[in-house]
PDB file of C-alpha atoms and ligand atoms in Angstrom:
ATOM      1  CA  MET F   1      97.559 120.829  96.267  1.00  0.00           C
ATOM      2  CA  GLN F   2      99.560 117.800  94.528  1.00  0.00           C
ATOM      3  CA  GLY F   3     101.510 118.244  91.161  1.00  0.00           C
ATOM      4  CA  LYS F   4     100.058 116.693  88.262  1.00  0.00           C
ATOM      5  CA  CYS F   5      99.381 112.732  88.294  1.00  0.00           C
ATOM      6  CA  VAL F   6      99.690 110.506  85.595  1.00  0.00           C
ATOM      7  CA  ILE F   7      98.231 107.015  85.255  1.00  0.00           C
ATOM      8  CA  LEU F   8     100.129 103.905  83.894  1.00  0.00           C
ATOM      9  CA  GLY F   9      97.625 101.634  82.172  1.00  0.00           C
ATOM     10  CA  GLY F  10      94.952 102.768  80.198  1.00  0.00           C
ATOM     11  CA  GLY F  11      92.377  99.782  80.464  1.00  0.00           C
ATOM     12  CA  GLY F  12      89.388  99.089  82.271  1.00  0.00           C
ATOM     13  CA  HIS F  13      90.886  99.197  85.845  1.00  0.00           C
ATOM     14  CA  ALA F  14      92.327 102.829  85.076  1.00  0.00           C
ATOM     15  CA  LYS F  15      88.726 103.766  84.401  1.00  0.00           C
ATOM     16  CA  VAL F  16      87.866 103.034  88.014  1.00  0.00           C
ATOM     17  CA  LEU F  17      90.419 104.358  89.238  1.00  0.00           C
ATOM     18  CA  ILE F  18      90.060 107.579  87.386  1.00  0.00           C
ATOM     19  CA  GLU F  19      86.219 107.689  88.980  1.00  0.00           C
ATOM     20  CA  CYS F  20      87.653 106.832  92.626  1.00  0.00           C
ATOM     21  CA  MET F  21      89.902 109.561  92.455  1.00  0.00           C
ATOM     22  CA  ARG F  22      87.605 112.038  91.383  1.00  0.00           C
ATOM     23  CA  THR F  23      85.886 111.299  94.759  1.00  0.00           C
ATOM     24  CA  GLN F  24      88.901 112.081  96.492  1.00  0.00           C
ATOM     25  CA  ASP F  25      89.536 115.780  97.129  1.00  0.00           C
ATOM     26  CA  GLY F  26      92.296 117.887  95.868  1.00  0.00           C
ATOM     27  CA  ILE F  27      93.334 114.660  93.555  1.00  0.00           C
ATOM     28  CA  GLN F  28      92.983 114.467  89.667  1.00  0.00           C
ATOM     29  CA  PRO F  29      94.440 112.394  86.831  1.00  0.00           C
ATOM     30  CA  ASP F  30      96.162 114.549  84.365  1.00  0.00           C
ATOM     31  CA  GLY F  31      97.477 112.156  81.904  1.00  0.00           C
ATOM     32  CA  ILE F  32      97.819 108.361  81.206  1.00  0.00           C
ATOM     33  CA  LEU F  33     100.815 106.537  79.687  1.00  0.00           C
ATOM     34  CA  GLU F  34     100.090 103.130  77.631  1.00  0.00           C
ATOM     35  CA  GLN F  35     102.147 100.171  76.367  1.00  0.00           C
ATOM     36  CA  ASP F  36     100.071  99.686  73.590  1.00  0.00           C
ATOM     37  CA  GLU F  37     101.118 102.826  71.354  1.00  0.00           C
ATOM     38  CA  THR F  38      98.147 102.527  69.251  1.00  0.00           C
ATOM     39  CA  LEU F  39      95.894 104.094  71.917  1.00  0.00           C
ATOM     40  CA  VAL F  40      98.142 107.429  71.963  1.00  0.00           C
ATOM     41  CA  GLY F  41      95.957 110.294  71.712  1.00  0.00           C
ATOM     42  CA  LYS F  42      93.079 108.495  72.766  1.00  0.00           C
ATOM     43  CA  THR F  43      90.923 109.531  76.189  1.00  0.00           C
ATOM     44  CA  VAL F  44      89.912 107.334  78.855  1.00  0.00           C
ATOM     45  CA  LEU F  45      86.615 109.010  80.493  1.00  0.00           C
ATOM     46  CA  GLY F  46      88.386 112.466  79.492  1.00  0.00           C
ATOM     47  CA  VAL F  47      91.853 111.835  80.307  1.00  0.00           C
ATOM     48  CA  LYS F  48      94.194 112.017  77.325  1.00  0.00           C
ATOM     49  CA  ILE F  49      96.840 108.853  76.800  1.00  0.00           C
ATOM     50  CA  MET F  50      99.901 111.010  76.117  1.00  0.00           C
ATOM     51  CA  GLY F  51     102.688 108.400  75.441  1.00  0.00           C
ATOM     52  CA  CYS F  52     104.020 105.092  75.940  1.00  0.00           C
ATOM     53  CA  ASP F  53     105.695 103.767  79.455  1.00  0.00           C
ATOM     54  CA  ASP F  54     109.210 105.072  77.671  1.00  0.00           C
ATOM     55  CA  MET F  55     107.910 108.560  78.379  1.00  0.00           C
ATOM     56  CA  LEU F  56     108.041 107.650  82.212  1.00  0.00           C
ATOM     57  CA  GLU F  57     111.703 109.397  83.053  1.00  0.00           C
ATOM     58  CA  ASP F  58     110.683 112.663  81.371  1.00  0.00           C
ATOM     59  CA  LEU F  59     107.266 113.705  83.718  1.00  0.00           C
ATOM     60  CA  LYS F  60     109.245 114.760  86.451  1.00  0.00           C
ATOM     61  CA  GLU F  61     110.518 117.579  84.552  1.00  0.00           C
ATOM     62  CA  ALA F  62     106.896 118.004  82.678  1.00  0.00           C
ATOM     63  CA  GLY F  63     105.603 118.912  85.971  1.00  0.00           C
ATOM     64  CA  TYR F  64     103.877 115.501  87.149  1.00  0.00           C
ATOM     65  CA  ASP F  65     104.953 114.518  91.099  1.00  0.00           C
ATOM     66  CA  THR F  66     102.505 111.304  91.317  1.00  0.00           C
ATOM     67  CA  PHE F  67     101.479 108.321  89.968  1.00  0.00           C
ATOM     68  CA  VAL F  68      98.735 105.107  90.036  1.00  0.00           C
ATOM     69  CA  VAL F  69      99.657 101.859  88.309  1.00  0.00           C
ATOM     70  CA  GLY F  70      96.364 101.588  86.306  1.00  0.00           C
ATOM     71  CA  VAL F  71      97.141  98.051  85.261  1.00  0.00           C
ATOM     72  CA  GLY F  72      94.656  95.602  86.835  1.00  0.00           C
ATOM     73  CA  GLN F  73      94.793  92.016  84.993  1.00  0.00           C
ATOM     74  CA  ILE F  74      95.210  88.682  86.874  1.00  0.00           C
ATOM     75  CA  ARG F  75      98.601  88.034  85.333  1.00  0.00           C
ATOM     76  CA  ALA F  76      99.912  91.336  85.590  1.00  0.00           C
ATOM     77  CA  THR F  77     101.076  91.713  89.119  1.00  0.00           C
ATOM     78  CA  PRO F  78     104.804  91.277  88.167  1.00  0.00           C
ATOM     79  CA  PHE F  79     104.263  94.136  85.755  1.00  0.00           C
ATOM     80  CA  ARG F  80     102.470  95.980  88.044  1.00  0.00           C
ATOM     81  CA  LYS F  81     105.766  95.796  90.503  1.00  0.00           C
ATOM     82  CA  VAL F  82     107.938  96.702  87.783  1.00  0.00           C
ATOM     83  CA  LEU F  83     105.847  99.682  86.733  1.00  0.00           C
ATOM     84  CA  PHE F  84     105.805 100.753  90.353  1.00  0.00           C
ATOM     85  CA  ASP F  85     109.600 100.344  90.757  1.00  0.00           C
ATOM     86  CA  LYS F  86     110.230 102.614  87.474  1.00  0.00           C
ATOM     87  CA  ALA F  87     108.169 105.548  88.123  1.00  0.00           C
ATOM     88  CA  VAL F  88     109.702 105.520  92.011  1.00  0.00           C
ATOM     89  CA  SER F  89     113.192 105.308  90.358  1.00  0.00           C
ATOM     90  CA  SER F  90     112.125 108.324  87.837  1.00  0.00           C
ATOM     91  CA  GLY F  91     111.184 110.518  90.719  1.00  0.00           C
ATOM     92  CA  LEU F  92     107.568 110.151  91.001  1.00  0.00           C
ATOM     93  CA  THR F  93     105.421 109.371  94.054  1.00  0.00           C
ATOM     94  CA  PRO F  94     103.003 106.886  94.618  1.00  0.00           C
ATOM     95  CA  LEU F  95      99.495 108.020  95.063  1.00  0.00           C
ATOM     96  CA  THR F  96      97.026 106.089  97.350  1.00  0.00           C
ATOM     97  CA  VAL F  97      93.590 105.820  95.469  1.00  0.00           C
ATOM     98  CA  ARG F  98      90.872 105.489  98.138  1.00  0.00           C
ATOM     99  CA  HIS F  99      87.168 105.608  97.036  1.00  0.00           C
ATOM    100  CA  GLY F 100      85.134 107.897  98.892  1.00  0.00           C
ATOM    101  CA  SER F 101      82.641 104.823 100.041  1.00  0.00           C
ATOM    102  CA  ALA F 102      85.815 102.736 100.951  1.00  0.00           C
ATOM    103  CA  ILE F 103      85.442 102.117 104.924  1.00  0.00           C
ATOM    104  CA  VAL F 104      88.664 101.825 106.108  1.00  0.00           C
ATOM    105  CA  SER F 105      89.331 101.287 110.273  1.00  0.00           C
ATOM    106  CA  PRO F 106      91.220 103.889 111.849  1.00  0.00           C
ATOM    107  CA  THR F 107      93.618 101.542 113.264  1.00  0.00           C
ATOM    108  CA  ALA F 108      94.299  99.813 109.716  1.00  0.00           C
ATOM    109  CA  LEU F 109      97.596 100.616 108.059  1.00  0.00           C
ATOM    110  CA  VAL F 110      97.323 101.590 104.349  1.00  0.00           C
ATOM    111  CA  GLU F 111     100.861 102.044 102.341  1.00  0.00           C
ATOM    112  CA  ASP F 112     101.582 104.124  99.824  1.00  0.00           C
ATOM    113  CA  GLY F 113     100.047 103.390  96.555  1.00  0.00           C
ATOM    114  CA  ALA F 114      97.592 100.944  98.051  1.00  0.00           C
ATOM    115  CA  GLN F 115      94.183 101.103  96.039  1.00  0.00           C
ATOM    116  CA  LEU F 116      91.086 100.706  98.267  1.00  0.00           C
ATOM    117  CA  LEU F 117      87.883 100.943  95.249  1.00  0.00           C
ATOM    118  CA  PRO F 118      84.427 101.614  95.897  1.00  0.00           C
ATOM    119  CA  GLY F 119      82.350  99.847  98.973  1.00  0.00           C
ATOM    120  CA  CYS F 120      85.472  97.841 100.064  1.00  0.00           C
ATOM    121  CA  ILE F 121      86.202  97.066 103.809  1.00  0.00           C
ATOM    122  CA  VAL F 122      89.222  97.214 105.820  1.00  0.00           C
ATOM    123  CA  ASN F 123      88.700  96.477 109.346  1.00  0.00           C
ATOM    124  CA  ALA F 124      90.765  96.771 112.410  1.00  0.00           C
ATOM    125  CA  GLN F 125      94.580  96.494 112.096  1.00  0.00           C
ATOM    126  CA  ALA F 126      94.697  94.953 108.770  1.00  0.00           C
ATOM    127  CA  ARG F 127      97.685  96.001 106.994  1.00  0.00           C
ATOM    128  CA  ILE F 128      97.444  97.140 103.058  1.00  0.00           C
ATOM    129  CA  GLY F 129     101.055  96.738 101.517  1.00  0.00           C
ATOM    130  CA  ARG F 130     102.451  99.379  99.185  1.00  0.00           C
ATOM    131  CA  GLY F 131     100.524  98.756  95.562  1.00  0.00           C
ATOM    132  CA  GLY F 132      98.110  96.337  97.343  1.00  0.00           C
ATOM    133  CA  VAL F 133      94.587  96.671  95.268  1.00  0.00           C
ATOM    134  CA  ILE F 134      91.310  95.970  97.388  1.00  0.00           C
ATOM    135  CA  ASN F 135      88.619  95.863  94.787  1.00  0.00           C
ATOM    136  CA  THR F 136      84.867  97.138  94.554  1.00  0.00           C
ATOM    137  CA  HIS F 137      82.832  95.607  97.668  1.00  0.00           C
ATOM    138  CA  ALA F 138      85.801  93.185  98.644  1.00  0.00           C
ATOM    139  CA  VAL F 139      86.240  92.639 102.530  1.00  0.00           C
ATOM    140  CA  VAL F 140      89.388  92.613 104.647  1.00  0.00           C
ATOM    141  CA  GLU F 141      88.875  91.560 108.020  1.00  0.00           C
ATOM    142  CA  HIS F 142      90.825  92.784 111.082  1.00  0.00           C
ATOM    143  CA  ASP F 143      94.289  92.301 111.721  1.00  0.00           C
ATOM    144  CA  CYS F 144      94.976  90.674 108.215  1.00  0.00           C
ATOM    145  CA  GLU F 145      98.101  91.412 105.964  1.00  0.00           C
ATOM    146  CA  ILE F 146      97.614  92.110 102.441  1.00  0.00           C
ATOM    147  CA  GLY F 147     101.104  92.112 100.822  1.00  0.00           C
ATOM    148  CA  GLU F 148     102.595  94.596  98.435  1.00  0.00           C
ATOM    149  CA  PHE F 149     101.245  94.255  95.039  1.00  0.00           C
ATOM    150  CA  ALA F 150      98.750  91.866  96.107  1.00  0.00           C
ATOM    151  CA  PHE F 151      95.260  91.862  94.782  1.00  0.00           C
ATOM    152  CA  VAL F 152      91.926  90.964  96.032  1.00  0.00           C
ATOM    153  CA  ALA F 153      89.211  90.949  93.528  1.00  0.00           C
ATOM    154  CA  PRO F 154      85.699  92.199  93.783  1.00  0.00           C
ATOM    155  CA  ASN F 155      83.445  90.536  96.526  1.00  0.00           C
ATOM    156  CA  ALA F 156      86.362  88.479  97.999  1.00  0.00           C
ATOM    157  CA  THR F 157      86.327  88.206 101.563  1.00  0.00           C
ATOM    158  CA  VAL F 158      89.632  87.703 103.666  1.00  0.00           C
ATOM    159  CA  LEU F 159      88.984  86.973 106.910  1.00  0.00           C
ATOM    160  CA  GLY F 160      90.994  87.425 110.384  1.00  0.00           C
ATOM    161  CA  ALA F 161      94.406  87.661 110.841  1.00  0.00           C
ATOM    162  CA  ALA F 162      94.525  85.813 106.982  1.00  0.00           C
ATOM    163  CA  ILE F 163      97.965  86.874 104.809  1.00  0.00           C
ATOM    164  CA  ILE F 164      98.261  87.481 101.489  1.00  0.00           C
ATOM    165  CA  ALA F 165     101.594  87.166 100.262  1.00  0.00           C
ATOM    166  CA  PRO F 166     103.267  89.708  98.273  1.00  0.00           C
ATOM    167  CA  GLY F 167     101.715  89.513  94.611  1.00  0.00           C
ATOM    168  CA  ALA F 168      99.206  87.137  95.522  1.00  0.00           C
ATOM    169  CA  PHE F 169      95.742  87.060  93.575  1.00  0.00           C
ATOM    170  CA  VAL F 170      92.565  86.154  95.441  1.00  0.00           C
ATOM    171  CA  GLY F 171      89.585  86.037  92.971  1.00  0.00           C
ATOM    172  CA  ALA F 172      86.138  87.556  92.719  1.00  0.00           C
ATOM    173  CA  GLY F 173      83.775  86.202  95.532  1.00  0.00           C
ATOM    174  CA  ALA F 174      86.053  84.233  96.940  1.00  0.00           C
ATOM    175  CA  VAL F 175      86.670  83.423 100.623  1.00  0.00           C
ATOM    176  CA  VAL F 176      90.052  83.037 102.554  1.00  0.00           C
ATOM    177  CA  PHE F 177      89.539  81.754 106.102  1.00  0.00           C
ATOM    178  CA  GLN F 178      90.608  83.171 109.321  1.00  0.00           C
ATOM    179  CA  GLY F 179      94.632  82.604 109.847  1.00  0.00           C
ATOM    180  CA  VAL F 180      94.992  80.883 106.276  1.00  0.00           C
ATOM    181  CA  ARG F 181      98.049  82.134 104.421  1.00  0.00           C
ATOM    182  CA  VAL F 182      98.117  82.529 100.315  1.00  0.00           C
ATOM    183  CA  GLY F 183     101.852  82.507  99.475  1.00  0.00           C
ATOM    184  CA  GLU F 184     103.701  84.686  97.441  1.00  0.00           C
ATOM    185  CA  ASN F 185     102.243  84.681  93.812  1.00  0.00           C
ATOM    186  CA  ALA F 186      99.653  82.309  94.387  1.00  0.00           C
ATOM    187  CA  VAL F 187      96.308  82.500  92.736  1.00  0.00           C
ATOM    188  CA  VAL F 188      92.767  82.094  94.366  1.00  0.00           C
ATOM    189  CA  ALA F 189      90.449  81.112  91.799  1.00  0.00           C
ATOM    190  CA  ALA F 190      87.139  83.117  91.444  1.00  0.00           C
ATOM    191  CA  GLY F 191      84.543  81.503  94.306  1.00  0.00           C
ATOM    192  CA  ALA F 192      86.931  79.483  95.931  1.00  0.00           C
ATOM    193  CA  VAL F 193      86.624  78.980  99.819  1.00  0.00           C
ATOM    194  CA  VAL F 194      90.023  78.486 101.094  1.00  0.00           C
ATOM    195  CA  ARG F 195      90.665  76.798 104.254  1.00  0.00           C
ATOM    196  CA  HIS F 196      94.572  75.866 104.470  1.00  0.00           C
ATOM    197  CA  ASP F 197      97.568  77.783 103.336  1.00  0.00           C
ATOM    198  CA  ILE F 198      98.425  77.858  99.581  1.00  0.00           C
ATOM    199  CA  PRO F 199     101.912  77.265  98.577  1.00  0.00           C
ATOM    200  CA  ALA F 200     103.853  80.570  96.879  1.00  0.00           C
ATOM    201  CA  GLY F 201     102.607  80.015  93.279  1.00  0.00           C
ATOM    202  CA  GLY F 202     100.177  77.589  93.627  1.00  0.00           C
ATOM    203  CA  LEU F 203      96.557  77.673  92.094  1.00  0.00           C
ATOM    204  CA  ALA F 204      93.872  77.374  94.684  1.00  0.00           C
ATOM    205  CA  VAL F 205      90.389  76.325  93.268  1.00  0.00           C
ATOM    206  CA  GLY F 206      86.841  75.336  93.816  1.00  0.00           C
ATOM    207  CA  VAL F 207      84.898  74.740  97.199  1.00  0.00           C
ATOM    208  CA  PRO F 208      86.498  73.981  99.537  1.00  0.00           C
ATOM    209  CA  ALA F 209      89.800  74.850  97.629  1.00  0.00           C
ATOM    210  CA  THR F 210      91.898  72.260  96.391  1.00  0.00           C
ATOM    211  CA  ILE F 211      95.421  73.052  94.940  1.00  0.00           C
ATOM    212  CA  LYS F 212      95.733  72.189  91.199  1.00  0.00           C
ATOM    213  CA  SER F 213      99.331  71.231  90.346  1.00  0.00           C
ATOM    214  CA  ARG F 214      99.670  73.509  87.760  1.00  0.00           C
ATOM    215  CA  PRO F 215     101.002  76.988  88.959  1.00  0.00           C
ATOM    216  CA  VAL F 216      99.444  79.907  87.320  1.00  0.00           C
ATOM    217  CA  GLU F 217     102.029  81.859  84.924  1.00  0.00           C
TER     218      GLU F 217
HETATM  219  C1  COA B 301      91.913  80.274  88.583  1.00  0.00           C
HETATM  220  C2  COA B 301      92.186  81.167  87.061  1.00  0.00           C
HETATM  221  C3  COA B 301      93.151  82.194  87.229  1.00  0.00           C
HETATM  222  C4  COA B 301      92.168  79.962  86.269  1.00  0.00           C
HETATM  223  O1  COA B 301      92.666  80.333  85.035  1.00  0.00           O
HETATM  224  P1  COA B 301      93.286  79.618  83.900  1.00  0.00           P
HETATM  225  O2  COA B 301      94.912  79.507  83.868  1.00  0.00           O
HETATM  226  O3  COA B 301      93.097  79.947  82.425  1.00  0.00           O
HETATM  227  O4  COA B 301      92.713  77.951  83.916  1.00  0.00           O
HETATM  228  P2  COA B 301      91.974  77.271  83.477  1.00  0.00           P
HETATM  229  O5  COA B 301      90.720  78.307  82.966  1.00  0.00           O
HETATM  230  O6  COA B 301      92.818  76.355  82.591  1.00  0.00           O
HETATM  231  O7  COA B 301      91.600  76.160  84.481  1.00  0.00           O
HETATM  232  C5  COA B 301      92.364  75.485  85.193  1.00  0.00           C
HETATM  233  C6  COA B 301      91.406  74.438  85.780  1.00  0.00           C
HETATM  234  O8  COA B 301      90.544  75.102  87.333  1.00  0.00           O
HETATM  235  C7  COA B 301      89.409  75.075  86.887  1.00  0.00           C
HETATM  236  N1  COA B 301      88.896  76.397  87.274  1.00  0.00           N
HETATM  237  C8  COA B 301      89.384  77.653  86.801  1.00  0.00           C
HETATM  238  N2  COA B 301      88.594  78.312  87.553  1.00  0.00           N
HETATM  239  C9  COA B 301      87.768  78.244  88.000  1.00  0.00           C
HETATM  240  C10 COA B 301      86.602  78.615  89.573  1.00  0.00           C
HETATM  241  N3  COA B 301      86.546  79.648  89.346  1.00  0.00           N
HETATM  242  N4  COA B 301      86.104  77.678  90.314  1.00  0.00           N
HETATM  243  C11 COA B 301      86.078  76.307  89.973  1.00  0.00           C
HETATM  244  N5  COA B 301      87.312  75.519  88.918  1.00  0.00           N
HETATM  245  C12 COA B 301      87.672  76.298  88.340  1.00  0.00           C
HETATM  246  C13 COA B 301      89.102  74.871  85.315  1.00  0.00           C
HETATM  247  O9  COA B 301      87.654  74.047  85.064  1.00  0.00           O
HETATM  248  C14 COA B 301      90.493  73.724  85.083  1.00  0.00           C
HETATM  249  O10 COA B 301      90.201  72.404  85.556  1.00  0.00           O
HETATM  250  P3  COA B 301      90.945  71.356  85.031  1.00  0.00           P
HETATM  251  O11 COA B 301      92.253  71.790  85.315  1.00  0.00           O
HETATM  252  O12 COA B 301      90.390  69.947  85.622  1.00  0.00           O
HETATM  253  O13 COA B 301      90.411  71.279  83.674  1.00  0.00           O
HETATM  254  C15 COA B 301      90.503  81.664  86.759  1.00  0.00           C
HETATM  255  O14 COA B 301      89.529  80.730  86.327  1.00  0.00           O
HETATM  256  C16 COA B 301      89.870  82.687  87.545  1.00  0.00           C
HETATM  257  O15 COA B 301      88.971  82.269  88.407  1.00  0.00           O
HETATM  258  N6  COA B 301      90.160  84.005  87.618  1.00  0.00           N
HETATM  259  C17 COA B 301      89.871  85.107  88.561  1.00  0.00           C
HETATM  260  C18 COA B 301      88.999  85.819  87.557  1.00  0.00           C
HETATM  261  C19 COA B 301      88.856  86.982  88.509  1.00  0.00           C
HETATM  262  O16 COA B 301      88.507  87.073  89.871  1.00  0.00           O
HETATM  263  N7  COA B 301      88.829  88.364  88.139  1.00  0.00           N
HETATM  264  C20 COA B 301      88.942  89.825  88.910  1.00  0.00           C
HETATM  265  C21 COA B 301      89.410  90.715  88.038  1.00  0.00           C
HETATM  266  S1  COA B 301      88.932  92.166  88.701  1.00  0.00           S
END
């Protein structure tokens, strides 16, 4: 049985995570830390917001062993990494969240702190990096590499052997063709169909996707 688990961030993504964790045997969220101090004392699906992120370094002494990053917004990828690293240096261990309905190949490799949300599919020999998110009903096909802290939004499809580099974001319903590489911190817009590589920090939009000159911050 694990010690206590804290969720870092108490917004909409955290709600989904709480419900996912409740489908996993022996795992339950015990408390939340938030950036927004006006939310302290409130609850999210019955889990209390105990304080702000500056409490993180005291949690180990308070009986917490594990953490989940509960921040999910598109521009939050760098922040998710900062929170993750801060939690690890506070002595906490990242928990991998996997909804009971996620289909994960026995030959896939899922690194610590990844999040596999309801109905997602991770196929043969795919790799999901540390802190990566495969959101509701997203499909990650065989041999794909999803880099650390990358985010695959609901209903997106990443076809065989594609690479989603660390920190990249694939928007809802987008399709990334087989073998394509989406570069570090790049963004694929919702509904885009990506047939060619996207450079680091680039923004790919439309069907077929074209690269917008202005990178998303
Ligand atoms: C790509 C995205 C991040 C752009 O957001 P933004 O930085 O605010 O950019 P803007 O809305 O100013 O759009 C920039 C340009 O891309 C176009 N564009 C944006 N999103 C688009 C989309 N999904 N499909 C087609 N064109 C799109 C805009 O029309 C605009 O075109 P213009 O420069 O010719 O005027 C956003 O539209 C998007 O798709 N987000 C993903 C949402 C999502 O999947 N969320 C999942 C949460 S779990």
